Short mmCIF file of C-alpha atoms and ligand atoms in Angstrom, two decimals:
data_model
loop_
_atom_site.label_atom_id
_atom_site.label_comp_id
_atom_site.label_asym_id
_atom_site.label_seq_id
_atom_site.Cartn_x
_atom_site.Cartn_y
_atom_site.Cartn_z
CA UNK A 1 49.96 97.91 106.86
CA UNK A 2 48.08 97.82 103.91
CA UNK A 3 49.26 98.44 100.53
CA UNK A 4 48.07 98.40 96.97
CA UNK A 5 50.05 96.29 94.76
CA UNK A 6 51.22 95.25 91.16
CA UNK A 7 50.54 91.67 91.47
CA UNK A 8 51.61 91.65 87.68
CA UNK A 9 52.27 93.62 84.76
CA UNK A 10 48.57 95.16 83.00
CA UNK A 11 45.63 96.42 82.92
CA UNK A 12 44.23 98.32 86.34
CA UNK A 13 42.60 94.72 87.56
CA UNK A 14 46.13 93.49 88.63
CA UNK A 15 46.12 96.39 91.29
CA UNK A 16 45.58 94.22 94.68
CA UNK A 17 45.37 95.05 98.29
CA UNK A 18 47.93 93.05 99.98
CA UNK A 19 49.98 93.80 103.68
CA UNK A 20 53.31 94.46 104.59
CA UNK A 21 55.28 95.64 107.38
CA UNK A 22 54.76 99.24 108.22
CA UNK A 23 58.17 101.21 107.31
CA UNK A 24 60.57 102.69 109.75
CA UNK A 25 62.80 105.98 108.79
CA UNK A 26 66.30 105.75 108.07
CA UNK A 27 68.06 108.28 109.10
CA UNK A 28 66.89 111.76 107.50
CA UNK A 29 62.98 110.26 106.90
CA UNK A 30 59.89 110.89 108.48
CA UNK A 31 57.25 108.18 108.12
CA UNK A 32 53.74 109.59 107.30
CA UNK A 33 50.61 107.84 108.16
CA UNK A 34 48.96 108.51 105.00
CA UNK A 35 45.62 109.88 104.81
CA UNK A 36 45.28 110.77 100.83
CA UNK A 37 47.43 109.75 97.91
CA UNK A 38 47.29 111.51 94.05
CA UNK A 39 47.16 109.16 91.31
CA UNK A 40 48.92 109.88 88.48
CA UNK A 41 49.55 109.25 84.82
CA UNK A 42 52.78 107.71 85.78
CA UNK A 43 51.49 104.95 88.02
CA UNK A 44 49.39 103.54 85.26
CA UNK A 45 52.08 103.24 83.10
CA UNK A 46 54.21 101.76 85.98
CA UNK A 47 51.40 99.07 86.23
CA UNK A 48 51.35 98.13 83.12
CA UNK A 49 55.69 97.93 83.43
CA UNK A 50 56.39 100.81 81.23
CA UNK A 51 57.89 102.50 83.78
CA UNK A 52 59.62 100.71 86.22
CA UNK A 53 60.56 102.87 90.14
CA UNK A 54 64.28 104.28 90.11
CA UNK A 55 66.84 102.06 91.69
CA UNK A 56 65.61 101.80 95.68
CA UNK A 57 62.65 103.03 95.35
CA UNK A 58 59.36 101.26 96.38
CA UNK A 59 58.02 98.96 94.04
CA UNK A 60 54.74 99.85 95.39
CA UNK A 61 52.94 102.94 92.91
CA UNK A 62 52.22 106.46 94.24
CA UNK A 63 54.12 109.34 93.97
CA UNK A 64 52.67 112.02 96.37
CA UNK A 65 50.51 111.96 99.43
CA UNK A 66 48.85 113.73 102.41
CA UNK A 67 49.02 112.89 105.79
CA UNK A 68 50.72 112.73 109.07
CA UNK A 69 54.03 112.78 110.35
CA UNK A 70 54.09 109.12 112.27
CA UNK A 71 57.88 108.65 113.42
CA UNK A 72 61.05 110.75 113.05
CA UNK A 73 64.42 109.25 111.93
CA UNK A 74 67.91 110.43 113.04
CA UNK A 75 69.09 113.86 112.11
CA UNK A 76 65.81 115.13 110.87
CA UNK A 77 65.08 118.77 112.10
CA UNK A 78 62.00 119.98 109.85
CA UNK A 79 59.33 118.05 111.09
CA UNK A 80 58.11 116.50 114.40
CA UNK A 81 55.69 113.64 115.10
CA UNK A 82 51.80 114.85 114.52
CA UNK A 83 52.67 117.72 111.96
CA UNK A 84 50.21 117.55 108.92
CA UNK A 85 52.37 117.27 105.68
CA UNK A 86 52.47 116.86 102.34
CA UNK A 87 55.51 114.57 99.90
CA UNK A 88 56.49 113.92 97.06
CA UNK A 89 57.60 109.95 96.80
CA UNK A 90 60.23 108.20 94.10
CA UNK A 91 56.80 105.20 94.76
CA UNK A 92 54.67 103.85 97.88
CA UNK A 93 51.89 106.28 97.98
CA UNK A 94 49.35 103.46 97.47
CA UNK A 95 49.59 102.65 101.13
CA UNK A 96 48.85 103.15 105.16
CA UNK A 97 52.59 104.47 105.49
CA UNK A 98 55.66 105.70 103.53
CA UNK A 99 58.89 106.84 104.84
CA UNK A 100 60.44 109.55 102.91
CA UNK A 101 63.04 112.16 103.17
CA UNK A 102 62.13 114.75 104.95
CA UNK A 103 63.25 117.48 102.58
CA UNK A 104 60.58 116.17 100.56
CA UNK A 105 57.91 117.16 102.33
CA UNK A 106 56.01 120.20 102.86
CA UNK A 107 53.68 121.54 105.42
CA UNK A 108 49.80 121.04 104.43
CA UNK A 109 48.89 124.72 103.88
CA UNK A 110 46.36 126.09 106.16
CA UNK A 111 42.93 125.49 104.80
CA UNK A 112 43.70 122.38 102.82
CA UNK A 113 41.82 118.95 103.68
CA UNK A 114 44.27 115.81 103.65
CA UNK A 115 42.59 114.91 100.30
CA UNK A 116 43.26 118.86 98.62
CA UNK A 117 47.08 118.76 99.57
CA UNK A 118 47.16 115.22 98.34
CA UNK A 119 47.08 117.00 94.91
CA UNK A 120 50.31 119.41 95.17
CA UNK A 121 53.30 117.80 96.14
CA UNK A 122 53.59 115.96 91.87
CA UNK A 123 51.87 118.97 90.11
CA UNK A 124 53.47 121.56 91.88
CA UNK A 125 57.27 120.01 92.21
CA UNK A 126 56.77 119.70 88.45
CA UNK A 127 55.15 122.45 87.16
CA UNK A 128 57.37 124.84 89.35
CA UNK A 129 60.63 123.21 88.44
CA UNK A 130 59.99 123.07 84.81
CA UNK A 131 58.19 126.62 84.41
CA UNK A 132 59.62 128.78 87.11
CA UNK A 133 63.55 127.11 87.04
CA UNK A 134 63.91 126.30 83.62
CA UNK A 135 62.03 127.88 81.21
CA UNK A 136 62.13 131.03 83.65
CA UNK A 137 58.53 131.92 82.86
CA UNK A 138 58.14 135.93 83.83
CA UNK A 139 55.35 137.70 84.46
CA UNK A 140 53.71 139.46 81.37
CA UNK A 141 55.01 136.33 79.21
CA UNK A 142 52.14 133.83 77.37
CA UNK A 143 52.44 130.78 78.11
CA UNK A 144 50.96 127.18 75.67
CA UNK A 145 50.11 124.58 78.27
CA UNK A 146 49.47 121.13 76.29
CA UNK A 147 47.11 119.02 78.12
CA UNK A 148 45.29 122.07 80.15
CA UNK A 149 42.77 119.74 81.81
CA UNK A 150 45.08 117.22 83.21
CA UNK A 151 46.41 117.33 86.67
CA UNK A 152 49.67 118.98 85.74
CA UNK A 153 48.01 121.56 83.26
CA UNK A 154 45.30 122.53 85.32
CA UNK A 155 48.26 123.44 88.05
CA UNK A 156 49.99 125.11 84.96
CA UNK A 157 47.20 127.21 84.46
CA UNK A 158 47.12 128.28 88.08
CA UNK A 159 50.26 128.78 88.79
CA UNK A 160 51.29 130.72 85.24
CA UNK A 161 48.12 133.05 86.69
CA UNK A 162 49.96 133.46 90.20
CA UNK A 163 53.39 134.50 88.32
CA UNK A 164 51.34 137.32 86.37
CA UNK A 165 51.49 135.45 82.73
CA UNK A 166 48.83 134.58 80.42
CA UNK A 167 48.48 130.99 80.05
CA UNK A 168 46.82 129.30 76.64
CA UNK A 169 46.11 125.63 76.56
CA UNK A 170 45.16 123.16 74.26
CA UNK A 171 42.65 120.20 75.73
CA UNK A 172 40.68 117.45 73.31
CA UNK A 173 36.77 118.06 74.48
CA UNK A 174 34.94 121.59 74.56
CA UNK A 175 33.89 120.27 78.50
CA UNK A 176 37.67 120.07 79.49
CA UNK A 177 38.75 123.62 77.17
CA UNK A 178 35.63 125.40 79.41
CA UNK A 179 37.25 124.03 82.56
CA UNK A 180 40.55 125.24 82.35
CA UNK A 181 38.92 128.63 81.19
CA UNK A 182 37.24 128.47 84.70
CA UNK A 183 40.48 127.90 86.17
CA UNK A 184 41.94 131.15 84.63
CA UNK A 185 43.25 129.93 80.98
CA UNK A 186 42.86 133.26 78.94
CA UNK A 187 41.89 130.67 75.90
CA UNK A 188 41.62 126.93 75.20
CA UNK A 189 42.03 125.38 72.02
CA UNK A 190 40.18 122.30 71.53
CA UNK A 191 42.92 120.57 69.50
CA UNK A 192 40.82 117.93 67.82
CA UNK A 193 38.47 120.59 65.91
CA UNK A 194 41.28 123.52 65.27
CA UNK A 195 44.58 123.56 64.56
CA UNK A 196 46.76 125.04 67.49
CA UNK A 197 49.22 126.23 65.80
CA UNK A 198 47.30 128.20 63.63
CA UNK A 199 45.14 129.83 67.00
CA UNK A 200 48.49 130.50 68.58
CA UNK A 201 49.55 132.78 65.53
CA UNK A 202 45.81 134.18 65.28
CA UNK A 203 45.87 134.65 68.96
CA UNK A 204 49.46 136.42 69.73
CA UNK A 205 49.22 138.50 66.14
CA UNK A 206 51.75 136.24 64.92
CA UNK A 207 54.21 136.72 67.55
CA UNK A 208 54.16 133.16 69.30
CA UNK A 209 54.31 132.24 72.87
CA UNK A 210 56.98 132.86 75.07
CA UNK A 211 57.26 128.95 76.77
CA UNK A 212 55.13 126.11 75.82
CA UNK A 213 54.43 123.67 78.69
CA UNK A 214 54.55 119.84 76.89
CA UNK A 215 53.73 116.60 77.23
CA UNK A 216 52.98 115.27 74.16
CA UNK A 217 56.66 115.65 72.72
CA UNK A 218 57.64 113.92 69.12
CA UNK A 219 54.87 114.70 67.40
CA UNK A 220 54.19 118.36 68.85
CA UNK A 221 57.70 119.30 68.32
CA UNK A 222 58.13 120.70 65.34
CA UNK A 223 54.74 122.89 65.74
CA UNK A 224 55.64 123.77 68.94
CA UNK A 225 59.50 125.33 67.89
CA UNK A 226 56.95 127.30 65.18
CA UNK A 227 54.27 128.40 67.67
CA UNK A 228 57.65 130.11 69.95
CA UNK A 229 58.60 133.87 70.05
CA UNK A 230 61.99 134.77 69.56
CA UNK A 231 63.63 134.15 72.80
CA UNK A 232 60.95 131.48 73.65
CA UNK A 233 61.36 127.82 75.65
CA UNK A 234 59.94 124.78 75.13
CA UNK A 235 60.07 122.33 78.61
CA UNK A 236 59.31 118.30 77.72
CA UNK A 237 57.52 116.87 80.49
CA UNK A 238 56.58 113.32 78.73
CA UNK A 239 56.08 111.95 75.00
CA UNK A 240 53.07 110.64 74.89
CA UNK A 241 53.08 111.25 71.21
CA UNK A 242 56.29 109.44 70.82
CA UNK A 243 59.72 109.76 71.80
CA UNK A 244 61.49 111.71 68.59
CA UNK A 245 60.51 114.50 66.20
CA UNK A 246 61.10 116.41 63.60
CA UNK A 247 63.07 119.68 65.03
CA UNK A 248 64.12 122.46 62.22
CA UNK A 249 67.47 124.07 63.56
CA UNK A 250 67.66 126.70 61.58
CA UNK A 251 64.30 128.17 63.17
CA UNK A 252 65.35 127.43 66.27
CA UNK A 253 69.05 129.28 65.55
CA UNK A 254 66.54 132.04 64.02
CA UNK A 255 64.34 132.65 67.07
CA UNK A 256 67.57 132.08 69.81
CA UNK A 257 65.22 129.41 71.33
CA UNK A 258 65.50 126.58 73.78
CA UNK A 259 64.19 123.31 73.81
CA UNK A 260 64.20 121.34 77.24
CA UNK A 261 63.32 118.11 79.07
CA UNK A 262 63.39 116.85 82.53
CA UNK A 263 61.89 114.00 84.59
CA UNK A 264 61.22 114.54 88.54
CA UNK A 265 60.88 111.13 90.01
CA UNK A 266 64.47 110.09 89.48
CA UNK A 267 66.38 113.26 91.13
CA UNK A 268 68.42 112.39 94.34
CA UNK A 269 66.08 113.70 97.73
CA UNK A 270 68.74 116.75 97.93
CA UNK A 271 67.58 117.81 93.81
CA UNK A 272 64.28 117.34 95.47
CA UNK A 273 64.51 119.23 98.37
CA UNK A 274 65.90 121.85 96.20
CA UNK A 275 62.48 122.22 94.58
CA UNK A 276 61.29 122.14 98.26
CA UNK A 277 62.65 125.15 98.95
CA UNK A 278 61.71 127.30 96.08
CA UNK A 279 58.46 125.99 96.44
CA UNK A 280 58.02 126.95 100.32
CA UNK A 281 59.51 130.67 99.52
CA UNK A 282 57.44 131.14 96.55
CA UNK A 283 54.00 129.10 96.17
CA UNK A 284 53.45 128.03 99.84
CA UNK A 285 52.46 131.87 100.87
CA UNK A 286 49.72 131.86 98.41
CA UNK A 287 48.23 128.84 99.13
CA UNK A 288 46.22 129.56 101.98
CA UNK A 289 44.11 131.78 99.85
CA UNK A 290 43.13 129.27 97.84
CA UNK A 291 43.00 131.56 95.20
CA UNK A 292 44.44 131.25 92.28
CA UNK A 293 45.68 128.27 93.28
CA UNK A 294 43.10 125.73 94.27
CA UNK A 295 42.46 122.05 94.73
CA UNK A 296 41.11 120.98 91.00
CA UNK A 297 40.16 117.05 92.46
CA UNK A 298 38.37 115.12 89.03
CA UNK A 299 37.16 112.18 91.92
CA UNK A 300 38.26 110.38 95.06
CA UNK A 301 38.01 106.82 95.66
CA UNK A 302 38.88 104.71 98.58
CA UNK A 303 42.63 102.76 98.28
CA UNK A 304 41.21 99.56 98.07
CA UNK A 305 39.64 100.66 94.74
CA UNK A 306 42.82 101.87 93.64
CA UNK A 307 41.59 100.32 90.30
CA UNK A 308 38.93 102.53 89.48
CA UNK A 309 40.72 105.65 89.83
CA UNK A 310 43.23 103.75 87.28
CA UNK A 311 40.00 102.94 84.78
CA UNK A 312 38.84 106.74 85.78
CA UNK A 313 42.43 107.70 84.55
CA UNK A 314 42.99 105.18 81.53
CA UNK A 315 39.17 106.34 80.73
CA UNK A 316 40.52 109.73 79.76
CA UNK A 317 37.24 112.13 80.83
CA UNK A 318 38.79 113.31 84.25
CA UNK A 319 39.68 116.80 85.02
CA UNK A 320 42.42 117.45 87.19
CA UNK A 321 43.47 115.29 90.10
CA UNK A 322 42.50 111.54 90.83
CA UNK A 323 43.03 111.27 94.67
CA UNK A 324 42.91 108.08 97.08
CA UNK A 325 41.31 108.23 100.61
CA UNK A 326 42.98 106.05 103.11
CA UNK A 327 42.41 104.23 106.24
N1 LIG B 401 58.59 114.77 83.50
C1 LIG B 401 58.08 114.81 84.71
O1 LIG B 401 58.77 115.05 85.70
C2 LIG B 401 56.60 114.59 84.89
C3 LIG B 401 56.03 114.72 86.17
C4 LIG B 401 54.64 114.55 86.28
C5 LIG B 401 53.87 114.25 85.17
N2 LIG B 401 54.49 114.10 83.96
C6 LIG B 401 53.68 113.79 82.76
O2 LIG B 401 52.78 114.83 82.57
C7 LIG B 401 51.59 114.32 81.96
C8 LIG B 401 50.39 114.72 82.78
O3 LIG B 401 50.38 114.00 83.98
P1 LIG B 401 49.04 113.83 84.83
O4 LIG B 401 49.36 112.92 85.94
O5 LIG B 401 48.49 115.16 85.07
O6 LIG B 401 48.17 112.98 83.80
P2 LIG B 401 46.72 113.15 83.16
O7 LIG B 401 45.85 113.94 84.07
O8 LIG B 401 46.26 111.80 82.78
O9 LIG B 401 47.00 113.97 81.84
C9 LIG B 401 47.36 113.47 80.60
C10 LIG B 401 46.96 114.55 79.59
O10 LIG B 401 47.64 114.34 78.37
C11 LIG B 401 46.81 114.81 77.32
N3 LIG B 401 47.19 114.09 76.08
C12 LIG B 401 47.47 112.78 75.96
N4 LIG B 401 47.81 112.48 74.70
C13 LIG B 401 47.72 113.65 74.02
C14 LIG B 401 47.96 114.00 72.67
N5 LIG B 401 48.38 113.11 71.75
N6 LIG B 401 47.78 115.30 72.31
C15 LIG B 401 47.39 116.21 73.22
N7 LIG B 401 47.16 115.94 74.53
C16 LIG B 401 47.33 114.67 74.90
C17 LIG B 401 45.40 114.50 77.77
O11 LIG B 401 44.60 115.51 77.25
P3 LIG B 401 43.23 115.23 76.43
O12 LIG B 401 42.43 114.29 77.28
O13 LIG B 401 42.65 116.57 76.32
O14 LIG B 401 43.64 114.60 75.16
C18 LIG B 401 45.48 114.60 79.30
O15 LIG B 401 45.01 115.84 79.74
C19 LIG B 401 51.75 112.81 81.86
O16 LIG B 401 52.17 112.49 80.58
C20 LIG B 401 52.84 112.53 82.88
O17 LIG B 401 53.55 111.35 82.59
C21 LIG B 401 55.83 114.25 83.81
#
């Protein structure tokens, strides 16, 4: 089959189409002849070797894809050859095939082209888990999304919609603040002219936000523990403005909050299918609609150019998802 692979560490040149054998399931996989694959944040810093797949996993990148189920390993009951599914992957997207486990995959929703579902299995497994399961975001609640426009915020801004709260977001152009207003944010904040923190106070009469959605961690952390209501939950999803902050515990005694982190790609299949599950009972019924959850795809290229949806990425002007089209 063909893959797309790091032939060295750096910039999104040393992405190369090279063959290897197709995979076969071990027992509890499906193998899924891909048909779309997301691109994410993650795989361009796995290319340049800042962030290397778990232990086992592919060295290939590509976290989620769309497709169809190819061959069934032992003991798997969910899925049967020719179903249309979506997965999230620990790596190997960038490819004609992957085998995963089948626990972590999901059905294509009716209504959904290969390339559309190629854009849930990442943002939703993440933006579910972190929202819904840990910061237990309830309806009525206002939520801060950092990062509104990117592929995980612009499913942030959907799904906090679905769940009946009011999601705010900040974003760093007016085009990408007006898209995520189209996509239901009840205000953006364009966070290179104003200062969010001070819209946040203006904008909730001083009360703060229930959860803040971020991933831009050390240096958003201390304004983000003072943009919180009392009661209110901070979930970590990357540090792209460094690793450590300043955090004042006092405040944080003060407002009873909660400040919490989590990566996805390294949980077992079972922590996975976990997220699976809640996902199927609770987003997969409204999916169909496409409304308010919809594919938000930025631009598709083919997998051989796997390297200019990495410059598109690395370029920094896209809005929502980057998806591959293969075979
Ligand atoms: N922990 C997990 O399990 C997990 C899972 C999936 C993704 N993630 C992380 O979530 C983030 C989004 O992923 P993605 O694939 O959707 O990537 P993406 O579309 O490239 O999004 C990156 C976003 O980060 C924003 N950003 C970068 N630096 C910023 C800064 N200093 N201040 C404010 N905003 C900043 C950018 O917004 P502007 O262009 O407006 O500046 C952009 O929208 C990535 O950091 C990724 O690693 C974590």
């Amino acid at each position: 089959m063909t893959v797309i692979e790091i032939s060295s560490f750096g910039g999104p040149e040393v992405l190369r189409p090279a063959e290897r054998p197709k995979p076969s399931p071990n027992p509890g996989e499906i193998v899924i002849g891909i048909k779309a694959a997301g691109v994410a944040r993650a795989d361009t810093l796995q290319r340049r070797g800042k962030y290397p797949p778990p232990l086992g996993a592919s060295d290939i990148p590509g976290l989620d894809v769309a497709g169809v189920v190819d061959t069934v390993g032992e003991s798997v009951d969910n899925f049967s050859a020719g179903e249309r599914v979506c997965a999230i992957l620990a790596g190997g997207g960038y490819a004609q095939y992957c085998a995963v486990p089948s626990c972590q995959a999901l059905p294509i929703p009716e209504g959904w082209t290969d390339v559309e579902a190629a854009t849930l299995p990442e943002n939703l497994f993440t933006v579910y888990d972190n929202l819904v399961t840990r910061a237990a975001l309830r309806g009525g609640e206002t939520l801060l999304i950092h990062g509104g426009s990117s592929g995980i915020g612009t499913m942030a801004i959907m799904l906090c919609r679905a769940w009946g709260a009011t999601p705010i977001v900040t974003a760093g152009t007016k085009e990408k603040c007006d898209a995520c207003l189209r996509l239901g944010a009840a205000h953006a904040i364009n966070y290179r002219t104003s200062d969010f923190l001070a819209e946040i106070r203006t904008l909730t009469a001083a009360k703060g936000v229930e959860v803040v959605l971020d991933m831009v961690g050390g240096a958003y952390l201390k304004k983000n523990v003072d943009a919180l209501a009392p009661e209110g939950r901070i979930v970590i999803i990357a540090t792209q403005g460094g690793a450590t902050g300043d955090l004042d515990i006092r405040k944080l005694m003060h407002k009873r909050a909660r400040v919490m982190g989590s990566t996805m790609r390294a949980r077992s299949p079972q922590q996975k299918g976990e997220v699976a599950k809640g996902l199927l009972r609770d987003v997969w019924p409204l999916l169909p609609a496409k409304n308010p959850i919809c594919p938000v795809i930025d631009a598709v290229f083919p997998l051989a150019e796997a390297r200019l949806a990495h410059e598109r990425m690395e370029g920094g002007e896209h809005i929502g998802k980057i998806v591959l089209a293969v075979q």
